[in-house]
XYZ file of C-alpha atoms in Angstrom:
282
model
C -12.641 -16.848 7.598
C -13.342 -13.345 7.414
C -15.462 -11.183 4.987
C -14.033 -7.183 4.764
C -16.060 -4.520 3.070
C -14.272 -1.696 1.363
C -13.592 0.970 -0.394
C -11.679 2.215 -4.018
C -12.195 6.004 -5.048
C -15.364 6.392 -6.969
C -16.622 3.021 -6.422
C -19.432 1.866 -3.941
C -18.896 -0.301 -1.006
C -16.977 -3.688 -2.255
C -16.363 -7.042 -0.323
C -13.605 -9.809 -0.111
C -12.921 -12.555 2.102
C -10.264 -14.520 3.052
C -9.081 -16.971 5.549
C -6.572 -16.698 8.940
C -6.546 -20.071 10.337
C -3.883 -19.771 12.337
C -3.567 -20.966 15.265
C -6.202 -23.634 15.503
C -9.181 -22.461 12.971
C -8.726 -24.805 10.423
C -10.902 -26.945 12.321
C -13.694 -24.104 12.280
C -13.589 -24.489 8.348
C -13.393 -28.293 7.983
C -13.044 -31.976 10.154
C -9.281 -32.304 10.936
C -6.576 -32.697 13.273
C -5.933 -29.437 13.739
C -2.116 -29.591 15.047
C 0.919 -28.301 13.231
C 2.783 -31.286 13.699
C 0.378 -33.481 11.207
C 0.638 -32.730 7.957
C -1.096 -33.920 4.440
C -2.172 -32.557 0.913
C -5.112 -30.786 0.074
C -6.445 -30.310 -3.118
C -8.688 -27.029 -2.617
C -11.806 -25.379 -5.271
C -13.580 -22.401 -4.680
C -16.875 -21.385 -6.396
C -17.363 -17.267 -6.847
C -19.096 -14.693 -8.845
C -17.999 -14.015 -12.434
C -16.538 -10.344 -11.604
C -14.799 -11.794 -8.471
C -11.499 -13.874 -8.430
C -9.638 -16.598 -6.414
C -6.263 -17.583 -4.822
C -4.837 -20.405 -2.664
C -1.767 -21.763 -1.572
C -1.194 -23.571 -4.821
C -1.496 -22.251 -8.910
C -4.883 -22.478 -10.461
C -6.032 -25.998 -12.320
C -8.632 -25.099 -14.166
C -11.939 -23.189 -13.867
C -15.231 -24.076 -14.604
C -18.057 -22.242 -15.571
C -21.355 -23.552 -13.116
C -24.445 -21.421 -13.770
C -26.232 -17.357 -13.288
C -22.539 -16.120 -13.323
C -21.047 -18.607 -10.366
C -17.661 -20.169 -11.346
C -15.454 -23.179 -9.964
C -11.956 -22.890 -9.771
C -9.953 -25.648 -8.903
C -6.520 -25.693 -7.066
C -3.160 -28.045 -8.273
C -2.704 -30.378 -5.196
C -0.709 -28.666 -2.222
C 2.643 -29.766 -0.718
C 2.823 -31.547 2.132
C 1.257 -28.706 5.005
C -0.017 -28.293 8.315
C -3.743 -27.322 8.103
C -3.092 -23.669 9.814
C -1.356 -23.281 6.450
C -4.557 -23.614 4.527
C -5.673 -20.184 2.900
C -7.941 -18.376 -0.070
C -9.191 -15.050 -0.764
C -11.944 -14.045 -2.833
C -11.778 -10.332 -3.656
C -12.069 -8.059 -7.035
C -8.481 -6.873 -6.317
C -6.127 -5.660 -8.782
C -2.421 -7.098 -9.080
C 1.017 -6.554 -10.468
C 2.944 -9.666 -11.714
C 6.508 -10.434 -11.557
C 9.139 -12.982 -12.224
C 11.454 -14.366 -9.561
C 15.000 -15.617 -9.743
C 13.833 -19.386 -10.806
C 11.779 -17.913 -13.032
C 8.554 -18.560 -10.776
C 5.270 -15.811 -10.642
C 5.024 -13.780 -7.707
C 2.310 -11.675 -7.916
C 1.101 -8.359 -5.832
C -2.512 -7.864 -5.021
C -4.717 -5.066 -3.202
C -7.176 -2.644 -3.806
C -7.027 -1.112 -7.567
C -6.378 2.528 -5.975
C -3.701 1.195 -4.246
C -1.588 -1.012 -7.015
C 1.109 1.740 -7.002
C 2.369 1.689 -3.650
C 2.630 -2.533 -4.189
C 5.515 -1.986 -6.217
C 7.884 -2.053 -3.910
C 6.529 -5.160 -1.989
C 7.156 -7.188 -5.403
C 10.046 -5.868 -5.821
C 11.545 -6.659 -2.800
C 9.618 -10.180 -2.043
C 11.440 -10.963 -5.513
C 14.387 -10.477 -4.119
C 14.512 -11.882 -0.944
C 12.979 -15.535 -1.927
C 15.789 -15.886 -4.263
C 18.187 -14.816 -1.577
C 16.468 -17.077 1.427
C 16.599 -20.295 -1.218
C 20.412 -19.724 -1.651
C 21.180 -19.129 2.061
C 19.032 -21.996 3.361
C 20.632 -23.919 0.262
C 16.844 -25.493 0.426
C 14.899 -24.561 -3.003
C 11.014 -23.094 -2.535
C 8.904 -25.857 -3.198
C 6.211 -24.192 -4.813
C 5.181 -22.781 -8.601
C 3.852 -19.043 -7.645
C 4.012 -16.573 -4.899
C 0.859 -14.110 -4.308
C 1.464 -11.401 -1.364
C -2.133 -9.937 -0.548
C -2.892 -6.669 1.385
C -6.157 -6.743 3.147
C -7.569 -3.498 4.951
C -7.878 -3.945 8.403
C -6.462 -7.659 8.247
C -6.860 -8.622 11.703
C -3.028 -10.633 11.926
C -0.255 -7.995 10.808
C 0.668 -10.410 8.193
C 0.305 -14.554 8.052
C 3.203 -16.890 6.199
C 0.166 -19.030 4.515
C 2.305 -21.085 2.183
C 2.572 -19.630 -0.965
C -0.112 -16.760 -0.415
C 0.892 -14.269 1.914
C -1.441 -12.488 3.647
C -0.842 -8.192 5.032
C -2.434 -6.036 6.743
C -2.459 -2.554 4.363
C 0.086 -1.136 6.406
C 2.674 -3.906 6.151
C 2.585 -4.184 2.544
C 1.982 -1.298 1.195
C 4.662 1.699 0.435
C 3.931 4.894 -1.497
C 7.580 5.761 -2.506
C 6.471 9.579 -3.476
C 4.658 10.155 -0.178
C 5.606 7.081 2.684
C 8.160 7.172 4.615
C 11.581 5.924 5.063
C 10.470 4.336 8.533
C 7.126 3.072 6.665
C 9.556 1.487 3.989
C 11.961 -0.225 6.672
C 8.572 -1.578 8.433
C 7.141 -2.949 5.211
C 10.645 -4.412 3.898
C 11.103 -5.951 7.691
C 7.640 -7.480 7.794
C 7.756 -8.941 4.177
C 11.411 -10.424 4.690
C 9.713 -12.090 8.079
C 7.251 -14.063 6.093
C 8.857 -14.949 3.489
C 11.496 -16.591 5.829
C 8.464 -18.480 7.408
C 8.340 -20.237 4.123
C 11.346 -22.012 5.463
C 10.960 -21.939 9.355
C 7.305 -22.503 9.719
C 5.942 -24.089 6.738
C 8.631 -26.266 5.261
C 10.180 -27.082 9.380
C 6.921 -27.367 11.118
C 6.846 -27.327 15.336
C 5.076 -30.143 16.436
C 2.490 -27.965 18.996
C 2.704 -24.077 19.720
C 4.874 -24.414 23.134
C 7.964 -24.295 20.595
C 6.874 -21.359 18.426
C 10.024 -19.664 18.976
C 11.049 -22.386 16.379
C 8.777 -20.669 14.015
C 9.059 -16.731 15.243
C 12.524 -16.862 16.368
C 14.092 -18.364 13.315
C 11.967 -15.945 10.739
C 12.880 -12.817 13.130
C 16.705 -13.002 12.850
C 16.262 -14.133 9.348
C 14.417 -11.148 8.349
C 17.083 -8.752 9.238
C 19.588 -10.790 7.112
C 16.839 -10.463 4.005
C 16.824 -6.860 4.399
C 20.096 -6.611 4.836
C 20.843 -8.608 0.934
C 18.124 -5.824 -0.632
C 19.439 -2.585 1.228
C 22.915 -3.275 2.613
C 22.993 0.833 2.892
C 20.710 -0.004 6.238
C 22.636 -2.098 8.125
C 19.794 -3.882 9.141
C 22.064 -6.901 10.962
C 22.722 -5.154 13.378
C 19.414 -3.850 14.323
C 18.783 -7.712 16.019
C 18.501 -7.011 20.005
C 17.146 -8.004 23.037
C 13.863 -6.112 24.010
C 14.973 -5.052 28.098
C 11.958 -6.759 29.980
C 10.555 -4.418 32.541
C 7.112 -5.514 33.364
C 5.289 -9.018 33.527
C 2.552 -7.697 31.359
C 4.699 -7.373 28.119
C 3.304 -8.924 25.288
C 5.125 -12.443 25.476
C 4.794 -12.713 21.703
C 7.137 -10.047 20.961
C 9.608 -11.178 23.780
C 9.620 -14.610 22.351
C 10.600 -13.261 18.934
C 12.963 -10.887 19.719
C 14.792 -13.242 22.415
C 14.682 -16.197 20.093
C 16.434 -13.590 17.474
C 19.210 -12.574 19.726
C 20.033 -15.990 20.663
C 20.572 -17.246 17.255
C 22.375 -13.900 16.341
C 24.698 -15.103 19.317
C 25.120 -18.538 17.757
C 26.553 -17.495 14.079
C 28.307 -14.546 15.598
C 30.468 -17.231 17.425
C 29.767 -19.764 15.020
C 30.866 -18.165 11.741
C 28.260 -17.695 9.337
C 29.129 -20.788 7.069
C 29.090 -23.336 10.110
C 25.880 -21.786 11.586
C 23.959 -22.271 7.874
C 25.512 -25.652 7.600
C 23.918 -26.360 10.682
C 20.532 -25.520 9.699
C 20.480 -26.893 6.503
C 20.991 -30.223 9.336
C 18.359 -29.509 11.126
């Protein structure tokens, strides 16, 4: 867990926090066995200031009003999860709420100066989660979607089941002054954890030596999310092999981007139909 100050125009100094327990912090927060490969249901409630709100994985229960402004609010049970999963945030944001395909909320949140450019992150989240649940042919298991944007968020985004966590710069997309790079990155990165709802959170590696399971899956996926909301791109066939040229590259990025290509390689030669008949399998 992490507690961020910041800033909204006109304001003093604010604070939120929120949680990042991935890969093996969970245990930091509470007794467990910390391993992606066991799962189980938690039933999470958070206690904050009146002026202050909460979020976790699951929709809200109820909330309960304690004493000198402090209030409880209490979680729905979760789904079946690992515990790296496991996430909350406690901030005075402001948000923008939408309605999916299935009819579900998925809601926007980040600082209140800063609602404008999160437009375009519901927007396209919408989109895509609709898309991934008819391409999968597996339906999202959950009641709500939040997507959070966190300055200086120390992961460039986590897949926590059913609230996403950004950095700013992920999220975020001002369409009168960003750019059409800064719109690609944000529409890439969002597509990437939404797919992690699927490969990652609902198909769970049983220890991190197979995270290309996890980070290969979600990084050709993403390109094919993209690809349904701006088919003007031609995103699909931005999936390649990063050339390796020196041991120190950062293995994290070669084990996405090789996992990618592979299983770009696969429903090239596959067909598209057999390869997602094949992972619906799996």
């Amino acid at each position: 867990m992490k507690i961020f100050p910041y800033k909204v125009k006109s304001a003093s100094e604010k604070y939120l926090a929120t949680s990042q327990l991935q890969p093996t912090d969970a245990r930091r927060v509470f007794p467990c066995w910390d391993e992606p490969g066991f799962k189980a249901q938690f039933q999470v409630s958070l206690i904050r200031q009146k002026d202050y709100h909460s979020l976790s994985n699951m929709a809200l229960e109820s909330t309960e009003e304690l004493h000198d402004n402090w209030y409880l609010d209490k979680y729905e049970p979760s789904v079946n999860m690992s515990t790296y999963l496991l996430a909350f945030v406690v901030s005075q944001f402001a948000s923008i709420r939408g309605i999916d395909s299935k009819g579900r909320n998925f809601t926007v949140w980040t600082r209140s100066d800063k609602i404008n450019s999160a437009k375009y992150a519901l927007e396209t989240g919408k989109k895509i989660i609709g898309f991934f649940e008819e391409y999968f042919e597996l339906p999202y298991p959950l009641r709500k979607t939040d997507m959070v944007a966190v300055p200086d968020f120390a992961a460039g985004a986590m897949e926590n089941w059913g609230l996403m966590i950004y950095r700013e710069a992920t999220m975020l997309w001002d369409p009168e002054f960003g750019t059409a790079a800064t719109q690609q990155k944000v529409a890439t990165v969002i597509s990437h954890e939404v797919a992690h709802q699927w490969f990652g959170n609902l198909v769970t590696l049983n220890w991190w030596d197979d995270l290309w399971l996890n980070e290969g899956f979600a990084s050709f996926a993403e390109y094919i999310g993209v690809d349904h909301v701006h088919p003007e791109w031609g995103m699909v066939c931005c999936i390649y092999f990063i050339r390796i040229n020196h041991c120190s590259i950062n293995a994290f990025v070669f084990l996405k981007s090789l996992g990618a290509s592979v299983l770009r390689m696969m429903e090239s030669f596959m067909g598209r139909n057999t390869f997602r008949a094949g992972v619906k399998v799996c």
